[in-house]
Tab-separated table of C-alpha atoms in Angstrom:
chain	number	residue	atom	x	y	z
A	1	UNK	CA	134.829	66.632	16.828
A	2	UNK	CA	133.878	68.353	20.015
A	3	UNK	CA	132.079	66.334	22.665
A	4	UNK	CA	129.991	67.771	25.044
A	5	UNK	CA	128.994	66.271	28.597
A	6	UNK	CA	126.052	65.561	29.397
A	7	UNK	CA	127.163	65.308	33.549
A	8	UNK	CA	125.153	66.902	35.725
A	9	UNK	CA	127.317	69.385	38.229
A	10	UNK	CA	126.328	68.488	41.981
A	11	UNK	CA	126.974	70.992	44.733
A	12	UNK	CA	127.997	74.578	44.757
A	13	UNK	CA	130.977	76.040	42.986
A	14	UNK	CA	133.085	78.134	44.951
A	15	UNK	CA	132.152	81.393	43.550
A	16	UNK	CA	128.565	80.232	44.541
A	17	UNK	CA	129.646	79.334	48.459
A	18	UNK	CA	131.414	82.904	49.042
A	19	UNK	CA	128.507	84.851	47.671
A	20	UNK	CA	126.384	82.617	50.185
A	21	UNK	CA	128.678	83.120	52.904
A	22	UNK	CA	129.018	87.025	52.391
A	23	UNK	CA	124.940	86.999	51.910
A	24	UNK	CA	125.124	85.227	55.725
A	25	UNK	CA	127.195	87.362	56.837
A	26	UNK	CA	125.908	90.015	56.315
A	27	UNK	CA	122.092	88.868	57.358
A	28	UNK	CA	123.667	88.105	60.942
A	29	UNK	CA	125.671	91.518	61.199
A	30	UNK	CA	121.894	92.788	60.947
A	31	UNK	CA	120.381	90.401	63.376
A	32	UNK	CA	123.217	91.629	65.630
A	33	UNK	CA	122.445	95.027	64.792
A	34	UNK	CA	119.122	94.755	65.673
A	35	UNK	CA	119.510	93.088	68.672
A	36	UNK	CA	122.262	95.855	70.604
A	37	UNK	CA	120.099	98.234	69.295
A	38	UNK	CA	117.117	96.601	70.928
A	39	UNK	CA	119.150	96.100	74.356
A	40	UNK	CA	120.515	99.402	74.314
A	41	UNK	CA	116.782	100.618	74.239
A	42	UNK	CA	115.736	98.548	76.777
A	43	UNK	CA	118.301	99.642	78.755
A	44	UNK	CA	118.029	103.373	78.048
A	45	UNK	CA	114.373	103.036	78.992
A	46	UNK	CA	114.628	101.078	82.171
A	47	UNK	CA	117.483	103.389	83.098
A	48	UNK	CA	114.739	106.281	82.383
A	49	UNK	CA	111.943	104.560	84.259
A	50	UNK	CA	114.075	104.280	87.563
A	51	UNK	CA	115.267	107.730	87.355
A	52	UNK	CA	111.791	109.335	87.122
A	53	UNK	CA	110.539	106.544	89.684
A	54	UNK	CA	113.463	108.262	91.924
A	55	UNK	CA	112.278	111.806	90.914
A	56	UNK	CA	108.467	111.095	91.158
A	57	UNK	CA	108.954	109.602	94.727
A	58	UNK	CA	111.563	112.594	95.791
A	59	UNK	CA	108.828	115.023	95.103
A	60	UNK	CA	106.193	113.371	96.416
A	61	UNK	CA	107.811	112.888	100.115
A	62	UNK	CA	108.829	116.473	99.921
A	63	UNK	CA	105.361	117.929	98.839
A	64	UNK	CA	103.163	116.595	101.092
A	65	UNK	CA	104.809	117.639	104.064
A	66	UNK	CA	105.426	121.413	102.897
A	67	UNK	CA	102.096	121.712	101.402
A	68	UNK	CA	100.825	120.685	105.160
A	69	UNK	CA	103.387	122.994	106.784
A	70	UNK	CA	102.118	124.789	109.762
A	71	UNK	CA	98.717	123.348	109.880
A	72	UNK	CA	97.807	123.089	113.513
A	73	UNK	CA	94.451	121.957	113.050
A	74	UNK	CA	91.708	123.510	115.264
A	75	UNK	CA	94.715	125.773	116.658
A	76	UNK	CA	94.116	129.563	115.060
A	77	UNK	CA	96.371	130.921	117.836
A	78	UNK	CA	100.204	130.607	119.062
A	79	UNK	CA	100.122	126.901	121.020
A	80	UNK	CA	100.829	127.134	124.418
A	81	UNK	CA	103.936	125.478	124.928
A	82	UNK	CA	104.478	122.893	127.758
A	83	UNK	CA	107.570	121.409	126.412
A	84	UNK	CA	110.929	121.453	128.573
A	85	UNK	CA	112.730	124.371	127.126
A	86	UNK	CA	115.248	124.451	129.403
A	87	UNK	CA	116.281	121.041	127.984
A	88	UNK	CA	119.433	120.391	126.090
A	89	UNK	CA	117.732	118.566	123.928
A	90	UNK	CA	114.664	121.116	123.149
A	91	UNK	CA	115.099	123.239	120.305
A	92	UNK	CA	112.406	125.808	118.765
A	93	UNK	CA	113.694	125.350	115.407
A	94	UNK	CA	112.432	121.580	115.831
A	95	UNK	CA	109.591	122.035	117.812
A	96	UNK	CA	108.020	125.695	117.177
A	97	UNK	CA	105.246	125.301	114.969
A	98	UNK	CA	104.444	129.632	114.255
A	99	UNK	CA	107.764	128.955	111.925
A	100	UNK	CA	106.620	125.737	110.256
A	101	UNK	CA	109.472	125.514	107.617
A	102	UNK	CA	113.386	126.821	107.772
A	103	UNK	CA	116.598	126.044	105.738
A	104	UNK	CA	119.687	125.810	104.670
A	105	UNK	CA	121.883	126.404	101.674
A	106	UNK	CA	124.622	124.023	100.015
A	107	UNK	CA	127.232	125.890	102.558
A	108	UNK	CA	124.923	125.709	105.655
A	109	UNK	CA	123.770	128.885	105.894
A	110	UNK	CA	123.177	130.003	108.196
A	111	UNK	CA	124.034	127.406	110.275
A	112	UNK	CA	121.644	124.916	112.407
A	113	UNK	CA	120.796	124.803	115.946
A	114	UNK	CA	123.517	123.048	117.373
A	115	UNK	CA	120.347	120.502	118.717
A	116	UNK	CA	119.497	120.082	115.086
A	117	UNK	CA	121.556	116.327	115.389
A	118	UNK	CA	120.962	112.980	113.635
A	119	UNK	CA	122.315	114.708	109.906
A	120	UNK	CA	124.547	111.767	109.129
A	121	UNK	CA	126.767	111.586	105.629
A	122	UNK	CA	125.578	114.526	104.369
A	123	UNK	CA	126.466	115.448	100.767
A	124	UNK	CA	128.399	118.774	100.284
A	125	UNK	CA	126.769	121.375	97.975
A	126	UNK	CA	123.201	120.278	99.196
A	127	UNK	CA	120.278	122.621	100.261
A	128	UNK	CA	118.596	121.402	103.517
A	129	UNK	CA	115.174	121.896	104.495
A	130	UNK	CA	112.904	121.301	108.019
A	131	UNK	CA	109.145	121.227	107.901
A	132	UNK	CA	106.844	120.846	110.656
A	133	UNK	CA	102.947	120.311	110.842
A	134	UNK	CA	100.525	118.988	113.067
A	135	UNK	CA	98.965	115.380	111.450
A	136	UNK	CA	95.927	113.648	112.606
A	137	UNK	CA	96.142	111.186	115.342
A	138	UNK	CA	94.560	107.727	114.790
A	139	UNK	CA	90.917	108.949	115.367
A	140	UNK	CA	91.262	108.344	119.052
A	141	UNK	CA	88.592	111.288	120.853
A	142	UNK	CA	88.703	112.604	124.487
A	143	UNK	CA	86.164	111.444	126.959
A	144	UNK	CA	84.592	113.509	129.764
A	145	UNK	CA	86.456	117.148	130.387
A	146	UNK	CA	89.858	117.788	131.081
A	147	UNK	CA	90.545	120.614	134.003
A	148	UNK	CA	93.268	123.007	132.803
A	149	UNK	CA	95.323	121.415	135.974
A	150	UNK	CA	94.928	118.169	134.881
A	151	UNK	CA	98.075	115.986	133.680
A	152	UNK	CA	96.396	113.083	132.017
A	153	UNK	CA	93.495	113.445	128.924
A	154	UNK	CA	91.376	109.972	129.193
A	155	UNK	CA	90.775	109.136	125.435
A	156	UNK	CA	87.768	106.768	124.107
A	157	UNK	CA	90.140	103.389	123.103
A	158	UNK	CA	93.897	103.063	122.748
A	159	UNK	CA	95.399	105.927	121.415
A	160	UNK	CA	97.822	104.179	118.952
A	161	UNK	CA	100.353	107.202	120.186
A	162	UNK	CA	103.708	106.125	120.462
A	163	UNK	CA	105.446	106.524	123.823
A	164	UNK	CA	107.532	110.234	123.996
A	165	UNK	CA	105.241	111.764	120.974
A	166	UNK	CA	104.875	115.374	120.607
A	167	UNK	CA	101.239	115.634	120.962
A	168	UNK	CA	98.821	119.163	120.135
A	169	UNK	CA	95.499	119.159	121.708
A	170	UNK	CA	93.124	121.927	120.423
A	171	UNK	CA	89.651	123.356	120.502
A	172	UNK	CA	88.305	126.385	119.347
A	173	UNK	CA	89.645	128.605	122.576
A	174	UNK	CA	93.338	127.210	121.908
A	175	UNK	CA	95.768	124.994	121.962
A	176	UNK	CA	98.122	122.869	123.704
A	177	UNK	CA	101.910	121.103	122.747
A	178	UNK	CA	103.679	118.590	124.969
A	179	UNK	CA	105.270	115.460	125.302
A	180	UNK	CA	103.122	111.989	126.244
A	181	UNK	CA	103.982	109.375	128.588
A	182	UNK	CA	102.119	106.827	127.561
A	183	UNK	CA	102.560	103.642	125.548
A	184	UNK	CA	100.119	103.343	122.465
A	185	UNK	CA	97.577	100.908	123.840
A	186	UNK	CA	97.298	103.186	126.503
A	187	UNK	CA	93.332	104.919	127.256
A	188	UNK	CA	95.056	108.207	127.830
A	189	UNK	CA	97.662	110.650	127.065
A	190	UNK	CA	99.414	111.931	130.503
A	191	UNK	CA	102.339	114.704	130.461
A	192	UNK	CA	104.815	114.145	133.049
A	193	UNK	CA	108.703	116.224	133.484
A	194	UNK	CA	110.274	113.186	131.592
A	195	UNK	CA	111.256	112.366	128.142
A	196	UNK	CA	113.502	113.980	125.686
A	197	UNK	CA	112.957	116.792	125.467
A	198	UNK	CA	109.995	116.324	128.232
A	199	UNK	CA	107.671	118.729	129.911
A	200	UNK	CA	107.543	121.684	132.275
A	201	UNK	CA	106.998	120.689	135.453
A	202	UNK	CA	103.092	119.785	135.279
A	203	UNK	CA	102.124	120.959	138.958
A	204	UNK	CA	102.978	124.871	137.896
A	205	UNK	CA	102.368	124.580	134.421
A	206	UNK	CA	98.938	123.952	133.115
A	207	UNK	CA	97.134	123.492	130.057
A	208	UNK	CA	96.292	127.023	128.428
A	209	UNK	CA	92.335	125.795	129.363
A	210	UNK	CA	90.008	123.269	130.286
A	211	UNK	CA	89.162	121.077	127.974
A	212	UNK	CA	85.931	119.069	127.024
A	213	UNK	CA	85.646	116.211	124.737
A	214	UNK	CA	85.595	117.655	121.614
A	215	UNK	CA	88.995	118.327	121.997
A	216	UNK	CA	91.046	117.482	118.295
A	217	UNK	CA	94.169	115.368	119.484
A	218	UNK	CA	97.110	115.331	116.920
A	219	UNK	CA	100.785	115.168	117.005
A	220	UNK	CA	103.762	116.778	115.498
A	221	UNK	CA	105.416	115.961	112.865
A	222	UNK	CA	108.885	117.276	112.671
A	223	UNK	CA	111.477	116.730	109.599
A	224	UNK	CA	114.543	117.488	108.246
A	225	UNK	CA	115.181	116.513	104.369
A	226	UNK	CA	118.555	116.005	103.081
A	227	UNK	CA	120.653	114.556	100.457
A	228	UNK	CA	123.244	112.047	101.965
A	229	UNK	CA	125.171	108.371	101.458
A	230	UNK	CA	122.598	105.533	101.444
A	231	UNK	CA	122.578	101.953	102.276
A	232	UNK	CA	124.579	101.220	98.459
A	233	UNK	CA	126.876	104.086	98.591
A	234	UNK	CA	125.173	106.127	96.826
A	235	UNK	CA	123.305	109.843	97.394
A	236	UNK	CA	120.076	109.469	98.458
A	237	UNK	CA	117.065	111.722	99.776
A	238	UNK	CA	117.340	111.121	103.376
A	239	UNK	CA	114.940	112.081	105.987
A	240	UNK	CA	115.368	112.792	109.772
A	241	UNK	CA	112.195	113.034	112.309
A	242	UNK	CA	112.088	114.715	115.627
A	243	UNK	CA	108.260	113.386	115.928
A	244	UNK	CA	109.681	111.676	119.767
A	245	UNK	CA	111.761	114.140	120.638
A	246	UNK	CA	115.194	111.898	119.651
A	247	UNK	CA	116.311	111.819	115.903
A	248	UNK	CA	115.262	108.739	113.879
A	249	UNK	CA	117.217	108.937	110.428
A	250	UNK	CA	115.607	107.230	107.362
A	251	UNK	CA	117.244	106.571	104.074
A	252	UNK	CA	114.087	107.605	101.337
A	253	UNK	CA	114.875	107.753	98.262
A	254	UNK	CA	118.138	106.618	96.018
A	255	UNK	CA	119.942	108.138	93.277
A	256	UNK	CA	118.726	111.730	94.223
A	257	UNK	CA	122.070	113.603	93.745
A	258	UNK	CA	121.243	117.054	94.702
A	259	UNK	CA	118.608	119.491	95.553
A	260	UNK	CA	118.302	123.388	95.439
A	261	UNK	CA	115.372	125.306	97.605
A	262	UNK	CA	113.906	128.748	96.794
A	263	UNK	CA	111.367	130.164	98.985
A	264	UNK	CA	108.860	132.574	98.485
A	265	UNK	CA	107.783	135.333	100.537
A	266	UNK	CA	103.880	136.944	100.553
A	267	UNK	CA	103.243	140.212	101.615
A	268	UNK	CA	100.296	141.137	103.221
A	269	UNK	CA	97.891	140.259	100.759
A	270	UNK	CA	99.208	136.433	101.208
A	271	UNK	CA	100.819	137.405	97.509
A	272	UNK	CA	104.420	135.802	96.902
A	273	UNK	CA	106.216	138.774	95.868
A	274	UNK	CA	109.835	137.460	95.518
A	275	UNK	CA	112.162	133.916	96.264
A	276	UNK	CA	115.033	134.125	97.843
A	277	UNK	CA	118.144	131.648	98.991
A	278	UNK	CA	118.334	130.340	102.578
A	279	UNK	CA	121.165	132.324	102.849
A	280	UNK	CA	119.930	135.756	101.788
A	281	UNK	CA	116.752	134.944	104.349
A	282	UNK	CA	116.647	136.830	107.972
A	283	UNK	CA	115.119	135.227	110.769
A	284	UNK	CA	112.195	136.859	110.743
A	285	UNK	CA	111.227	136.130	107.294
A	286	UNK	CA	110.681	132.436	107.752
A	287	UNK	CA	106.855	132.739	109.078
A	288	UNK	CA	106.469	134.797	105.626
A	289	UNK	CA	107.332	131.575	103.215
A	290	UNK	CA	104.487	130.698	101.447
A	291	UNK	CA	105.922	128.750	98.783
A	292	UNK	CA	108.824	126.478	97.799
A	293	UNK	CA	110.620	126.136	94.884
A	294	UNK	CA	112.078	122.963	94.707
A	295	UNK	CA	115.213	121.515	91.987
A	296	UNK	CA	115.738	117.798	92.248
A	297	UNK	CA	118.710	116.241	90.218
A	298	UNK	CA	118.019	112.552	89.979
A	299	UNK	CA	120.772	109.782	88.428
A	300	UNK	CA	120.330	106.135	87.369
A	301	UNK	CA	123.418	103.958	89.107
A	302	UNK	CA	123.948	102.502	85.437
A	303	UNK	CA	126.951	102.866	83.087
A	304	UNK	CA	127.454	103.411	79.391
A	305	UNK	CA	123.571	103.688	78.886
A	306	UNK	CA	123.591	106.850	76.937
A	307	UNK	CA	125.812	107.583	73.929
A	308	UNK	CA	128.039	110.652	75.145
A	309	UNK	CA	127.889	112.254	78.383
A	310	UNK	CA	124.614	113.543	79.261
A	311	UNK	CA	124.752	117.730	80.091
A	312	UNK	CA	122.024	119.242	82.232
A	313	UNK	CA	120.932	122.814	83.115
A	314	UNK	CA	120.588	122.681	86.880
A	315	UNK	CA	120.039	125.682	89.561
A	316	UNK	CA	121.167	128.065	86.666
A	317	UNK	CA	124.182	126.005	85.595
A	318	UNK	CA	125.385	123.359	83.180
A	319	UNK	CA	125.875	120.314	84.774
A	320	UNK	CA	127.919	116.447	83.416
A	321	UNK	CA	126.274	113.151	84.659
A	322	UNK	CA	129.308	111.333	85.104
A	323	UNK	CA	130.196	107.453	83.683
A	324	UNK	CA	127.858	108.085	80.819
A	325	UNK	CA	124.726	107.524	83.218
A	326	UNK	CA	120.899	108.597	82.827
A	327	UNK	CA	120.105	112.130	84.596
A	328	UNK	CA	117.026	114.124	85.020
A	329	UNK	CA	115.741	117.439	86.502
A	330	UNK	CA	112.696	117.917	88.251
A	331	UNK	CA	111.664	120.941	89.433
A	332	UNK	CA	108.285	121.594	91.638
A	333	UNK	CA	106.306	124.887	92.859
A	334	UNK	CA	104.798	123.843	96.125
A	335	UNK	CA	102.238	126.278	98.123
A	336	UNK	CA	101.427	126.291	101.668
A	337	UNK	CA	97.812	125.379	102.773
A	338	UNK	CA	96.335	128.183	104.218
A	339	UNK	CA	99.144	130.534	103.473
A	340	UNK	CA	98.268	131.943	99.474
A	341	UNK	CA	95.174	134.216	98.404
């Protein structure tokens, strides 16, 4: 006679645990799943979010000052120059505001003024470009007249013009360039032969006319964009300023890798008829730019964030962004104030 047991089993049998253990298993390779795939977003977009910052910033920096390029303010005629240009240190290419923008392809062509210094750890295969523009002063006015063989215009309060600043005075009968003297708390802006690159000699050079108080005071603003090594070793949009005469170098914007410049040329009707290369450009066709045509390539600085390396078309060409990193392209028409129908 068969007995059967009444015994209650207690536990799991083993067949039981594995299929457990393989159901675990398998609901923490999806957890982990989920989670690289959620880091590996996150770090694709903050990797995307620094690269446009980069790119967004680039363009900004660049577009303000060549949309302003040659504005003289009140000035509708050639300045009359009272800057030393028998310095060493005076070059038109800096300081010449009738050709408010010149440049130079990824070979340096043509080459700059040898007085074009300050270009430190520049990065080969690079365009360069120099823009210049007159920019309001810090709302500083003239008081009482100013005799055309006068040295010194008395201004209302302290200028806030730095010491050795290119300064433009104008009015509607012209306009005046040289360098000031004076410190910035200073009631007056006085040009003396001194400086770098300083002024003609003020006793037989004199102001273009007398002036009264509604003279417009500004001062130049004088810089040369490149892409070169930055503070973390890496390419960066670089800036240097001849706004004192000397060059003052300033690091901008990191992770901008390269940059290629078109410019446009208008005809007579202030109509942009064709862009050319820096290289294909004479000298006389830089006071007929009237646009620019900028190419930014901007990087992220971390690895292994995309899948395969990326591939880019830049300035006509397929391009790799090396170590698996983030790229972009951003690419800008800019006009010149003043300069388009």
């Amino acid at each position: 006679m068969t007995h059967i047991s009444l015994r209650q089993q207690h536990g799991l049998s083993l067949v039981e645990l594995m299929v457990a253990m393989a159901l675990s298993l398998l609901l923490m390779l999806g957890v982990m799943q989920i989670f690289l795939s959620s880091k590996q977003t996150y770090s694709t977009n903050i990797a995307l979010s620094r690269v446009q910052e980069s790119g967004r910033f680039a363009l900004d920096f660049l577009a303000r000052d060549i949309r302003n390029a040659g504005y003289k303010g009140e000035c509708l005629g050639t300045p009359n120059n009272l800057l030393n240009e028998a310095s060493s240190a005076y070059s038109s290419e800096l300081f010449d505001l009738n050709v408010a923008i010149m440049g130079w392809d990824e070979n340096v062509s043509p080459a700059p003024a040898a007085k074009i210094t300050g270009i430190a750890n520049r990065t080969p295969g690079t365009d360069m470009i120099l823009v210049k523009h007159a920019a309001q002063a810090s709302g500083a006015t003239a008081t009482g007249a100013t005799p055309a063989n006068s040295n010194t215009i008395s201004v209302n309060t302290a200028s806030s013009i730095p010491n050795d600043s290119i300064v433009i005075v104008a009015d509607a009968l012209g306009c005046d360039v040289f360098q000031t003297a004076n410190n910035k708390n200073a009631n007056s802006l006085t040009r003396q032969n001194q400086g770098t690159p300083g002024n003609k000699n003020p006793g037989h050079h004199e102001f273009s006319h007398a002036y009264g108080n509604s003279m417009e005071i500004l001062t130049l603003q004088s810089a040369l964009y490149y892409i070169g090594t930055g503070a973390n070793n890496r390419p960066s949009l670089r800036r240097v300023t001849f706004n004192s005469g000397t060059p003052v170098n300033m690091e901008l914007v990191e992770g901008i890798e390269n940059i290629q410049i078109i410019y446009g040329l208008i005809n007579a009707k202030r109509q942009v008829t064709e862009y050319k290369k820096a290289k294909d450009m004479s000298l006389a066709e830089w006071g007929d730019v009237g646009s620019v045509r900028l190419q930014i390539l901007a990087a992220g600085a971390d690895q292994n964030v995309v899948s395969a390396t990326q591939k880019l078309m830049f300035d006509g060409a397929s391009i790799d962004i090396s170590d698996r990193r983030l790229g972009q392209v951003f690419t800008s028409t800019l006009g010149l104030r003043n300069r388009l129908q």
